[in-house]
Coordinates of C-alpha atoms in Angstrom, one line a residue:
Chain F
M682 CA 0.0 0.1 0.3
T683 CA 1.1 3.6 -0.5
F684 CA -0.3 6.6 1.4
D685 CA 2.0 10.0 1.8
I686 CA 4.1 10.0 5.1
S687 CA 5.5 13.2 3.8
K688 CA 3.4 15.8 6.4
L689 CA 2.3 12.6 9.1
T690 CA 2.4 13.5 12.6
I691 CA 2.5 11.8 15.3
V692 CA -0.9 12.3 16.4
E693 CA -2.6 10.9 13.1
A694 CA -0.1 8.5 12.7
R695 CA -1.4 7.1 16.1
R696 CA -4.6 7.7 15.0
A697 CA -4.7 5.7 11.8
L698 CA -2.3 2.8 13.5
D699 CA -5.0 2.7 16.1
A700 CA -7.7 2.0 13.9
K701 CA -5.8 -0.2 11.6
E702 CA -5.6 1.6 8.3
Y703 CA -2.6 0.7 8.1
S704 CA 0.1 -1.6 10.4
A705 CA 3.4 -0.3 12.2
V706 CA 5.4 -2.4 9.5
E707 CA 3.5 -0.8 6.6
L708 CA 4.5 2.7 8.0
A709 CA 7.9 2.0 8.7
Q710 CA 8.2 0.3 5.3
A711 CA 7.0 3.5 3.1
H712 CA 9.8 5.0 5.3
L713 CA 12.2 2.9 4.3
D714 CA 11.3 3.0 0.4
T715 CA 11.1 6.7 0.8
I716 CA 14.6 6.7 2.3
Q717 CA 15.8 4.6 -0.8
K718 CA 15.1 7.0 -3.0
Q719 CA 15.6 10.1 -1.2
N720 CA 18.7 9.9 1.5
S721 CA 21.6 9.7 -1.2
E722 CA 20.6 13.3 -2.1
L723 CA 19.8 14.1 1.6
N724 CA 22.6 12.3 3.9
A725 CA 20.1 12.8 6.1
Y726 CA 20.8 9.2 7.8
L727 CA 24.4 7.9 8.1
E728 CA 22.6 4.1 9.0
V729 CA 19.3 3.1 8.0
Y730 CA 19.2 0.4 11.1
D731 CA 18.3 -3.2 9.3
D732 CA 16.0 -4.2 12.1
V733 CA 13.3 -1.8 11.5
I734 CA 11.0 -4.5 10.1
A735 CA 11.3 -6.0 13.4
Q736 CA 10.9 -3.3 15.5
A737 CA 7.0 -2.7 14.1
E738 CA 6.1 -6.0 13.8
T739 CA 6.6 -6.1 17.9
A740 CA 4.7 -2.9 18.1
D741 CA 2.0 -4.5 15.8
A742 CA 2.1 -7.2 18.5
V743 CA 1.4 -4.4 20.6
I744 CA -1.0 -2.1 19.2
A745 CA -3.3 -5.8 18.7
S746 CA -3.0 -6.1 22.3
G747 CA -4.6 -3.5 22.7
Q748 CA -1.7 -1.9 25.3
Q749 CA 0.5 0.7 22.8
Q750 CA 1.7 4.4 23.9
A751 CA 1.8 7.3 22.7
L752 CA 4.9 6.3 20.2
T753 CA 4.2 3.1 20.3
G754 CA 5.1 2.0 16.2
I755 CA 5.8 5.2 15.5
P756 CA 9.3 5.8 13.4
I757 CA 11.1 8.3 14.1
A758 CA 14.9 8.7 13.6
V759 CA 18.3 9.1 16.1
K760 CA 21.4 11.2 15.9
D761 CA 24.1 9.7 15.9
N762 CA 25.7 10.3 19.4
I763 CA 22.7 9.2 20.9
L764 CA 23.5 5.5 22.2
I765 CA 21.2 2.2 21.4
R766 CA 22.6 -0.8 22.8
G767 CA 24.2 -3.4 20.2
K768 CA 23.8 -0.1 17.4
R769 CA 27.1 1.6 15.8
V770 CA 27.3 5.4 16.9
S771 CA 30.0 7.1 15.7
S772 CA 28.9 11.3 16.4
A773 CA 29.6 11.2 13.1
S774 CA 33.5 11.2 13.4
K775 CA 36.4 9.3 12.9
I776 CA 37.4 8.1 16.2
L777 CA 34.4 5.9 16.6
E778 CA 35.0 4.0 13.5
G779 CA 33.2 0.9 14.5
Y780 CA 32.3 1.4 17.8
V781 CA 28.9 -0.3 18.9
A782 CA 27.0 0.8 21.1
S783 CA 27.1 -1.3 24.9
Y784 CA 24.3 0.3 26.3
D785 CA 20.9 2.1 25.9
A786 CA 20.7 5.5 26.3
T787 CA 18.2 6.9 29.2
V788 CA 15.7 8.5 26.3
I789 CA 16.1 5.0 24.1
E790 CA 14.8 2.9 27.0
R791 CA 12.0 5.4 27.8
L792 CA 11.2 4.6 24.3
K793 CA 11.5 1.2 24.0
K794 CA 9.6 0.8 26.6
Q795 CA 7.1 2.6 24.0
N796 CA 8.1 0.7 21.3
T797 CA 8.8 3.2 19.3
V798 CA 10.5 2.3 15.8
F799 CA 14.1 3.3 15.4
I800 CA 14.8 4.1 11.8
G801 CA 18.6 4.6 11.6
R802 CA 21.1 6.7 13.0
T803 CA 21.1 10.3 11.4
N804 CA 24.0 12.5 10.1
M805 CA 25.3 15.3 12.3
D806 CA 28.6 18.1 12.8
E807 CA 31.2 15.2 13.9
F808 CA 31.0 15.7 17.8
A809 CA 28.3 18.2 17.3
M810 CA 30.4 20.6 16.6
G811 CA 29.1 23.0 14.2
S812 CA 26.1 25.2 13.2
S813 CA 25.3 23.3 9.4
T814 CA 26.3 19.8 9.5
E815 CA 29.7 20.5 7.3
H816 CA 31.6 19.5 9.5
S817 CA 30.5 15.6 9.7
A818 CA 33.4 13.0 9.0
F819 CA 30.6 11.5 6.3
G820 CA 29.7 14.5 3.9
R821 CA 27.5 17.7 4.7
V822 CA 23.9 17.0 4.6
K823 CA 21.3 19.0 2.6
N824 CA 18.6 21.3 2.9
P825 CA 15.7 20.0 1.7
I826 CA 13.7 23.0 0.8
D827 CA 16.8 24.3 -0.9
P828 CA 19.9 21.6 -1.6
A829 CA 22.4 24.1 -2.1
R830 CA 21.8 25.6 1.3
V831 CA 22.9 23.5 4.8
P832 CA 20.1 23.1 7.0
G833 CA 21.9 24.4 9.8
G834 CA 23.4 22.2 12.7
S835 CA 24.6 20.2 14.6
S836 CA 21.1 18.5 14.4
G837 CA 21.5 18.8 10.8
G838 CA 20.6 15.0 9.4
S839 CA 18.0 14.6 11.8
A840 CA 16.4 18.0 11.4
A841 CA 16.1 17.4 7.4
A842 CA 14.8 14.2 8.0
V843 CA 11.8 15.7 9.5
A844 CA 11.6 18.2 7.1
G845 CA 12.7 16.2 4.2
G846 CA 9.4 13.3 4.9
I847 CA 11.7 10.5 5.9
A848 CA 10.8 10.8 10.0
V849 CA 8.0 11.4 11.6
A850 CA 9.9 12.8 14.4
A851 CA 13.5 13.0 15.8
L852 CA 15.9 12.8 18.4
G853 CA 18.6 15.8 18.4
S854 CA 21.1 17.3 21.0
D855 CA 20.8 20.9 21.7
T856 CA 24.3 22.4 23.7
G857 CA 24.0 26.4 21.8
G858 CA 21.3 25.5 19.3
S859 CA 21.9 22.4 17.6
V860 CA 18.3 21.8 17.5
R861 CA 16.1 25.0 17.3
Q862 CA 18.8 26.5 14.7
P863 CA 18.3 23.4 12.2
A864 CA 14.8 23.4 13.2
A865 CA 14.2 27.0 12.1
F866 CA 16.4 26.3 8.8
C867 CA 14.2 23.4 8.1
G868 CA 11.1 24.6 9.1
V869 CA 10.0 22.2 12.0
V870 CA 9.0 22.2 15.6
G871 CA 13.1 21.8 17.9
L872 CA 12.6 21.8 21.7
K873 CA 15.7 22.2 23.5
P874 CA 14.1 21.0 27.1
T875 CA 15.2 23.1 30.3
Y876 CA 18.5 22.2 31.2
G877 CA 18.3 18.5 33.6
A878 CA 15.0 18.3 32.2
V879 CA 15.7 15.3 30.2
S880 CA 18.7 12.9 30.8
R881 CA 21.7 13.2 29.3
F882 CA 22.6 9.3 30.1
G883 CA 24.1 7.9 27.1
L884 CA 24.2 11.1 25.2
M885 CA 28.0 11.8 24.2
A886 CA 28.9 14.4 26.2
M887 CA 29.9 17.9 24.2
A888 CA 29.6 20.5 27.3
S889 CA 28.2 18.7 29.5
S890 CA 26.8 22.1 31.6
L891 CA 24.9 22.5 28.3
D892 CA 23.8 19.6 26.4
Q893 CA 20.6 18.5 26.0
V894 CA 18.7 15.8 23.7
S895 CA 16.0 17.8 22.5
P896 CA 13.2 16.5 20.1
F897 CA 12.3 17.4 16.1
A898 CA 8.8 17.2 15.4
R899 CA 6.7 18.3 12.4
T900 CA 3.9 20.3 15.2
V901 CA 4.4 21.5 18.8
K902 CA 1.8 18.9 19.7
D903 CA 4.3 16.7 18.4
A904 CA 7.5 17.7 19.7
R905 CA 5.4 17.9 23.0
L906 CA 4.6 14.1 22.5
L907 CA 8.1 13.1 22.3
F908 CA 9.4 15.6 25.1
D909 CA 6.6 14.0 27.8
A910 CA 8.2 9.7 27.0
I911 CA 11.9 11.1 27.2
R912 CA 11.6 13.7 30.2
G913 CA 12.2 13.2 33.6
R914 CA 14.1 12.4 36.7
D915 CA 17.1 9.7 36.1
A916 CA 19.6 8.7 38.5
N917 CA 21.9 7.9 36.3
D918 CA 22.1 11.6 35.2
S919 CA 22.9 13.5 38.7
T920 CA 21.8 16.7 36.9
S921 CA 18.6 15.9 36.1
L922 CA 15.3 17.6 37.6
P923 CA 12.6 15.8 39.9
D924 CA 9.9 15.9 37.9
E925 CA 8.0 17.9 40.7
F926 CA 10.1 21.1 39.1
F927 CA 8.3 20.9 36.8
A928 CA 4.5 20.7 38.1
T929 CA 4.1 24.1 39.8
K930 CA 5.0 26.1 36.1
K931 CA 2.9 28.9 34.4
K932 CA 0.9 27.2 31.4
Q933 CA -1.2 30.3 30.3
P934 CA 2.1 33.2 29.0
K935 CA 0.2 36.7 28.5
T936 CA 3.0 38.9 28.4
I937 CA 5.9 38.6 25.8
G938 CA 9.4 40.1 26.3
V939 CA 11.7 41.3 23.5
P940 CA 14.8 41.9 24.0
R941 CA 15.3 44.7 21.3
A942 CA 19.0 46.1 21.8
F943 CA 19.9 42.1 21.3
L944 CA 18.2 42.1 18.0
T945 CA 20.8 43.9 15.9
E946 CA 24.2 41.9 15.2
G947 CA 23.7 40.4 12.1
M948 CA 20.0 40.8 11.8
D949 CA 18.4 40.0 7.8
A950 CA 16.1 42.5 7.2
D951 CA 13.2 40.2 6.3
V952 CA 13.9 38.0 9.1
L953 CA 13.3 41.3 11.5
A954 CA 10.5 42.3 9.3
R955 CA 8.8 38.5 9.8
F956 CA 9.3 38.6 13.5
E957 CA 7.7 41.9 14.0
E958 CA 4.4 40.6 12.0
T959 CA 4.4 37.7 14.3
L960 CA 4.8 39.8 17.4
E961 CA 1.5 41.9 15.8
K962 CA -0.4 39.2 15.5
L963 CA 0.1 37.8 18.8
R964 CA -0.6 41.4 19.7
G965 CA -4.0 40.7 18.3
E966 CA -4.4 38.0 19.7
G967 CA -4.5 39.5 23.2
Y968 CA -1.1 39.3 24.5
T969 CA 1.1 42.1 25.6
V970 CA 4.8 42.0 23.7
V971 CA 6.9 44.6 26.3
D972 CA 10.6 45.7 25.6
I973 CA 13.2 44.0 28.1
E974 CA 16.9 44.2 28.5
L975 CA 19.0 41.2 28.9
P976 CA 22.5 43.8 29.5
H977 CA 24.8 40.7 29.3
A978 CA 23.4 38.6 26.5
P979 CA 25.6 40.3 24.0
Y980 CA 28.5 38.6 25.8
A981 CA 26.9 35.1 25.6
L982 CA 28.5 33.7 22.2
S983 CA 32.5 34.8 23.9
V984 CA 31.2 33.1 26.9
Y985 CA 29.7 30.3 25.3
Y986 CA 32.8 29.8 22.5
I987 CA 35.6 29.5 26.4
I988 CA 33.4 27.1 28.4
M989 CA 32.0 25.0 25.5
P990 CA 34.9 24.5 24.0
A991 CA 37.0 24.0 27.9
E992 CA 34.2 21.4 28.6
A993 CA 34.3 19.4 25.3
S994 CA 38.5 18.9 25.2
T995 CA 38.2 17.7 28.9
N996 CA 35.4 14.9 27.8
L997 CA 37.2 14.8 24.3
A998 CA 40.1 13.4 26.3
R999 CA 38.5 9.6 26.2
Y1000 CA 39.0 9.6 23.0
D1001 CA 42.3 7.9 22.6
G1002 CA 42.6 4.8 20.6
I1003 CA 43.0 2.5 23.6
R1004 CA 39.4 1.1 25.1
Y1005 CA 37.6 2.1 21.7
G1006 CA 37.2 3.5 18.8
L1007 CA 40.4 4.5 16.2
S1008 CA 43.3 3.5 17.0
V1009 CA 46.4 4.1 14.9
E1010 CA 49.4 2.1 15.7
G1011 CA 52.1 4.2 18.0
A1012 CA 55.7 3.5 19.8
D1013 CA 54.5 3.8 23.3
S1014 CA 50.8 4.8 24.2
L1015 CA 51.6 8.8 23.8
D1016 CA 52.1 7.9 20.3
I1017 CA 48.6 6.2 20.1
Y1018 CA 47.3 8.8 21.4
R1019 CA 48.6 11.7 19.2
K1020 CA 48.2 9.4 15.8
T1021 CA 44.7 7.8 16.7
R1022 CA 42.9 12.0 17.8
G1023 CA 45.6 13.9 15.3
Q1024 CA 43.8 11.6 12.8
G1025 CA 40.3 10.7 14.0
F1026 CA 39.4 14.4 14.9
G1027 CA 38.4 16.7 12.2
P1028 CA 39.5 19.8 12.2
E1029 CA 36.1 21.8 13.6
V1030 CA 36.6 19.5 16.5
R1031 CA 40.4 19.8 16.9
R1032 CA 40.0 23.6 17.0
R1033 CA 37.4 23.4 19.8
I1034 CA 39.9 21.0 21.8
L1035 CA 42.9 23.3 21.7
I1036 CA 40.8 26.5 22.3
G1037 CA 39.7 24.3 25.4
T1038 CA 43.1 23.5 26.6
F1039 CA 44.3 27.3 26.1
V1040 CA 41.3 28.4 28.2
L1041 CA 42.2 25.7 31.5
S1042 CA 45.5 26.0 31.2
S1043 CA 47.7 27.5 34.2
G1044 CA 48.6 31.5 33.5
Y1045 CA 45.3 31.8 31.5
A1046 CA 42.3 29.9 33.1
D1047 CA 41.6 33.1 35.7
A1048 CA 41.1 35.6 32.7
Y1049 CA 39.4 32.9 30.1
Y1050 CA 37.3 30.3 31.9
R1051 CA 36.6 31.4 35.6
K1052 CA 35.7 34.9 34.0
A1053 CA 33.3 33.2 31.9
I1054 CA 31.6 31.2 34.7
V1055 CA 31.5 34.3 36.2
V1056 CA 29.7 36.1 33.1
R1057 CA 27.9 32.9 32.7
D1058 CA 26.3 34.0 35.8
L1059 CA 24.9 37.4 35.0
I1060 CA 23.7 36.0 31.8
R1061 CA 21.2 33.7 34.2
K1062 CA 20.6 36.4 36.1
D1063 CA 19.6 38.7 33.0
F1064 CA 17.2 36.1 32.3
E1065 CA 15.8 35.8 35.6
K1066 CA 15.4 39.5 36.5
A1067 CA 13.6 39.5 32.8
F1068 CA 11.1 36.5 34.0
T1069 CA 9.6 39.1 36.8
Q1070 CA 8.5 41.0 34.3
V1071 CA 7.2 39.4 31.6
D1072 CA 6.5 35.6 31.1
V1073 CA 8.1 34.6 28.0
I1074 CA 11.0 36.0 25.7
A1075 CA 10.9 36.0 22.3
T1076 CA 13.5 36.3 19.2
P1077 CA 14.0 35.2 15.9
T1078 CA 16.3 31.7 16.4
V1079 CA 18.5 32.7 14.2
P1080 CA 19.4 36.2 12.6
T1081 CA 19.5 34.8 9.0
P1082 CA 17.4 31.8 6.7
A1083 CA 19.7 29.5 6.2
F1084 CA 22.5 30.1 4.5
R1085 CA 24.4 28.3 1.4
A1086 CA 27.0 25.3 1.7
G1087 CA 30.7 26.4 2.2
E1088 CA 29.3 30.3 2.3
K1089 CA 30.8 30.0 5.9
E1090 CA 34.4 29.1 5.9
D1091 CA 35.6 31.4 8.7
P1092 CA 35.0 29.6 12.2
I1093 CA 34.1 32.8 14.4
A1094 CA 31.3 33.9 11.5
M1095 CA 29.9 29.9 11.3
Y1096 CA 29.6 30.7 15.1
A1097 CA 27.9 33.6 14.8
A1098 CA 24.5 31.8 13.8
D1099 CA 24.0 30.9 17.1
I1100 CA 23.9 34.3 18.5
F1101 CA 20.5 34.0 19.8
T1102 CA 19.7 30.3 20.7
I1103 CA 23.5 29.9 23.2
P1104 CA 22.1 32.2 26.1
V1105 CA 19.1 30.1 26.6
N1106 CA 22.0 26.9 27.0
L1107 CA 23.9 29.7 29.2
A1108 CA 20.7 29.8 31.9
G1109 CA 20.1 26.5 31.4
V1110 CA 15.9 27.5 30.6
P1111 CA 14.4 26.0 28.1
G1112 CA 13.4 27.2 24.4
I1113 CA 11.5 26.6 21.0
S1114 CA 11.4 27.4 17.5
V1115 CA 8.7 27.0 15.7
P1116 CA 7.9 27.9 12.2
M1117 CA 7.6 31.8 11.4
G1118 CA 6.8 32.2 7.7
T1119 CA 9.3 32.2 5.0
V1120 CA 11.4 34.5 3.1
V1121 CA 12.3 34.1 -0.7
R1122 CA 16.1 33.1 -1.0
D1123 CA 16.6 31.7 -5.2
G1124 CA 13.4 31.6 -5.9
N1125 CA 13.2 29.2 -2.9
N1126 CA 10.7 30.0 -0.2
L1127 CA 13.5 30.0 2.9
P1128 CA 11.4 28.9 6.2
L1129 CA 12.6 31.5 9.6
G1130 CA 12.0 30.3 12.8
M1131 CA 10.6 32.5 16.0
Q1132 CA 12.4 31.1 19.6
F1133 CA 10.3 31.3 22.8
I1134 CA 12.5 31.0 25.7
A1135 CA 10.8 30.3 29.2
P1136 CA 12.1 30.1 32.8
H1137 CA 13.3 27.3 33.9
G1138 CA 10.6 24.8 33.7
G1139 CA 8.7 26.7 31.6
E1140 CA 7.9 24.1 28.9
D1141 CA 3.7 24.1 29.1
A1142 CA 4.3 27.9 28.6
L1143 CA 6.5 27.2 25.3
F1144 CA 3.9 25.1 23.9
T1145 CA 0.8 27.1 24.6
M1146 CA 3.1 30.0 22.6
S1147 CA 3.9 28.0 19.9
E1148 CA 0.6 26.4 19.3
A1149 CA -1.0 30.3 19.3
I1150 CA 2.1 30.5 16.4
E1151 CA 0.6 27.0 14.4
R1152 CA -2.8 28.6 14.7
M1153 CA -2.1 31.8 13.5
A1154 CA 0.0 30.2 10.5
L1155 CA -3.4 28.3 9.3
Q1156 CA -5.6 31.6 9.4
Chain B
M1321 CA 44.1 42.2 27.5
T1322 CA 43.1 43.2 24.0
G1323 CA 44.2 42.7 20.6
S1324 CA 46.0 39.5 19.4
Q1325 CA 46.5 37.0 22.0
K1326 CA 49.7 35.5 21.7
V1327 CA 49.8 31.3 21.5
D1328 CA 52.3 28.6 21.3
I1329 CA 50.2 26.5 18.9
K1330 CA 52.9 24.2 19.5
A1331 CA 52.6 23.5 23.2
L1332 CA 48.6 23.5 23.3
V1333 CA 48.8 20.4 20.8
D1334 CA 51.2 18.6 22.8
L1335 CA 49.1 19.0 25.9
A1336 CA 46.0 18.0 23.9
R1337 CA 48.0 15.0 22.7
L1338 CA 47.4 15.7 19.2
E1339 CA 49.5 15.0 16.0
I1340 CA 49.1 18.0 13.7
G1341 CA 50.5 17.9 10.1
E1342 CA 52.5 21.0 8.9
E1343 CA 49.5 22.4 6.7
D1344 CA 47.0 22.2 9.2
M1345 CA 49.4 24.1 11.5
K1346 CA 49.6 26.9 9.4
K1347 CA 45.5 27.5 9.4
L1348 CA 45.2 27.0 12.9
A1349 CA 48.1 29.5 14.0
E1350 CA 45.7 31.7 12.5
Q1351 CA 42.6 30.7 13.3
I1352 CA 43.5 30.1 17.1
P1353 CA 44.3 33.5 18.1
A1354 CA 41.5 35.1 16.3
I1355 CA 39.0 33.3 18.2
L1356 CA 40.6 34.0 21.2
S1357 CA 40.6 37.5 20.3
F1358 CA 37.2 37.4 19.7
V1359 CA 36.0 35.2 23.1
T1360 CA 38.6 38.2 25.0
R1361 CA 35.7 40.6 25.2
I1362 CA 34.3 39.1 27.9
Q1363 CA 37.1 41.0 29.9
E1364 CA 34.5 44.3 29.1
V1365 CA 32.8 42.9 32.0
A1366 CA 32.6 44.3 35.4
T1367 CA 32.8 41.4 37.6
S1368 CA 33.4 41.4 41.5
G1369 CA 35.3 39.3 43.6
E1370 CA 32.4 37.9 45.5
T1371 CA 30.3 36.1 42.6
D1372 CA 34.3 34.9 41.3
T1373 CA 34.4 32.5 44.6
N1374 CA 30.4 31.5 44.4
P1375 CA 29.4 30.5 41.1
A1376 CA 25.8 29.5 40.7
H1377 CA 26.7 26.0 38.7
K1378 CA 28.1 24.1 40.6
N1379 CA 29.5 20.0 39.3
V1380 CA 26.3 17.8 41.0
M1381 CA 28.0 14.4 42.2
R1382 CA 25.9 11.2 42.3
D1383 CA 27.0 8.7 45.1
D1384 CA 28.9 6.1 44.5
T1385 CA 26.7 3.3 45.2
D1386 CA 24.6 0.3 43.6
A1387 CA 27.7 -0.9 42.0
Y1388 CA 27.5 -3.3 39.2
K1389 CA 27.8 -7.2 40.6
P1390 CA 32.1 -7.7 38.8
G1391 CA 31.9 -8.8 35.3
V1392 CA 28.3 -8.0 34.0
F1393 CA 29.5 -6.1 31.6
T1394 CA 33.2 -6.9 31.0
E1395 CA 32.2 -8.6 27.5
A1396 CA 30.1 -6.0 26.1
L1397 CA 33.1 -3.4 27.3
L1398 CA 36.2 -5.5 25.9
K1399 CA 34.8 -6.2 22.8
A1400 CA 35.2 -2.8 21.7
A1401 CA 39.1 -2.8 22.7
P1402 CA 41.7 -2.1 19.7
R1403 CA 43.9 -5.0 21.7
R1404 CA 43.2 -7.1 24.0
E1405 CA 45.0 -9.9 26.0
G1406 CA 42.0 -12.2 27.7
D1407 CA 40.3 -10.2 30.2
Y1408 CA 42.7 -7.1 29.7
V1409 CA 43.2 -4.1 27.6
R1410 CA 46.8 -4.7 25.7
V1411 CA 48.9 -1.1 26.1
P1412 CA 52.5 -0.4 24.5
Q1413 CA 54.9 -1.0 27.4
V1414 CA 54.3 1.6 30.3
I1415 CA 57.5 1.8 32.3
K1416 CA 60.7 1.3 30.6
K1417 CA 64.4 0.3 31.8

């Protein structure tokens, strides 16, 4: 049987599966067929698993028994830095060549309990370091809307899979915008949960104080379903928050704050215009829109490019060619480390390891790393103060639409793509990107994202706001 | 601390246990100081000594309890090792005469 899966939502698939209009196996097969036709062009999947149909058969048995849950039989894609026991996983790096995960990430364990169908692992910037998915060791991912452009990154494969019609939803990880930015560039929904909302156990660590596993979906409702399935306290991640933390938070926001002074650097005029139009419509819906100040936000990019490389250089010290992954022969252990790491890591990863090594080194740690931690705290306090005046904060997710592949060769120009998303990770608050219309470039309607930010634990407020945007888009 | 930060790239590469070819070293010699002078912007922010010693972000450690039974994961983990001898990861001789 054939049916259109390109716009299928979790909600619709659930209805159809439960009504027995098609089976989980048929749904999975439809995805495999489409991937067969489209993936060589998009390069979204690095691997399609060989047991997709078997997973779907199990899901069908669960549905037949009436024990199904929200995600039973739903085909999703998983970023290549999340561990699934017995499956290869590489963070799109040569240094993890041939590595097979020895355990399930907590998010995977939770999805397996629902008999979600994992289609395959998606391409990404190596070790999640990048904003375009051009830093993958296995070739760049193309934006499904305009293949000459990037899908964003680092979770570009997951975003392209959802936007390109080859996964109903997907998991990514967001350290400085790696889910929200590609969601904006590809025209889908991406949620970066509160730091601690989702367990990081089994997510390959990049910057541990910033990383969060984060869902991609075609609708806000779907993003919420996936978030609800993976969230929750986990004894294996000591930074995960107790479930009660989220219970008392405000669900119905009324006041939207706009950090206007911050929305200047590198801002595309059309993006700003679309943003203002969207705010105007929200005013029409009865929301109050006020200006707020985030005085230290302009320093966020600098703070981030100290803290993130510091943590990443420490986390990536484990890849040494001794216990797993690539191992290049050498005269002694040190020689094995140096050769393995030199050949296994790509240019961007090496850059960040070197920056991290510098800012942590004796003589510089005070001026860079420790100072950055203090400024990070000021950024967090800026948000705290703003949230005494407003319920949510709105910005464009990215200052521009998707850029062309090869356009940002200068590392610092690439880093600037995350200027509006990075402060959110530094403060640990939740943020969401939801489509807010398009701009025309080279004859293509390129999607844009609206970012909403809420206080810690305020995901419900983000969903409420994003659903308002979705409704307005339909009118 | 403004302008270009002087950096000994070779020393950093050694500290980070990397081996990098000459071509790439040349690029890094330009890129690393440029990135560092970019992030040096944070020096403009006035901060008091008080917050310096009491940051909001602290490491959270898990209690070291509920240890796994020995041997449960031995095979799964050793299977990933590039060089193995019995139940050990084999490494080159560390201490030399």
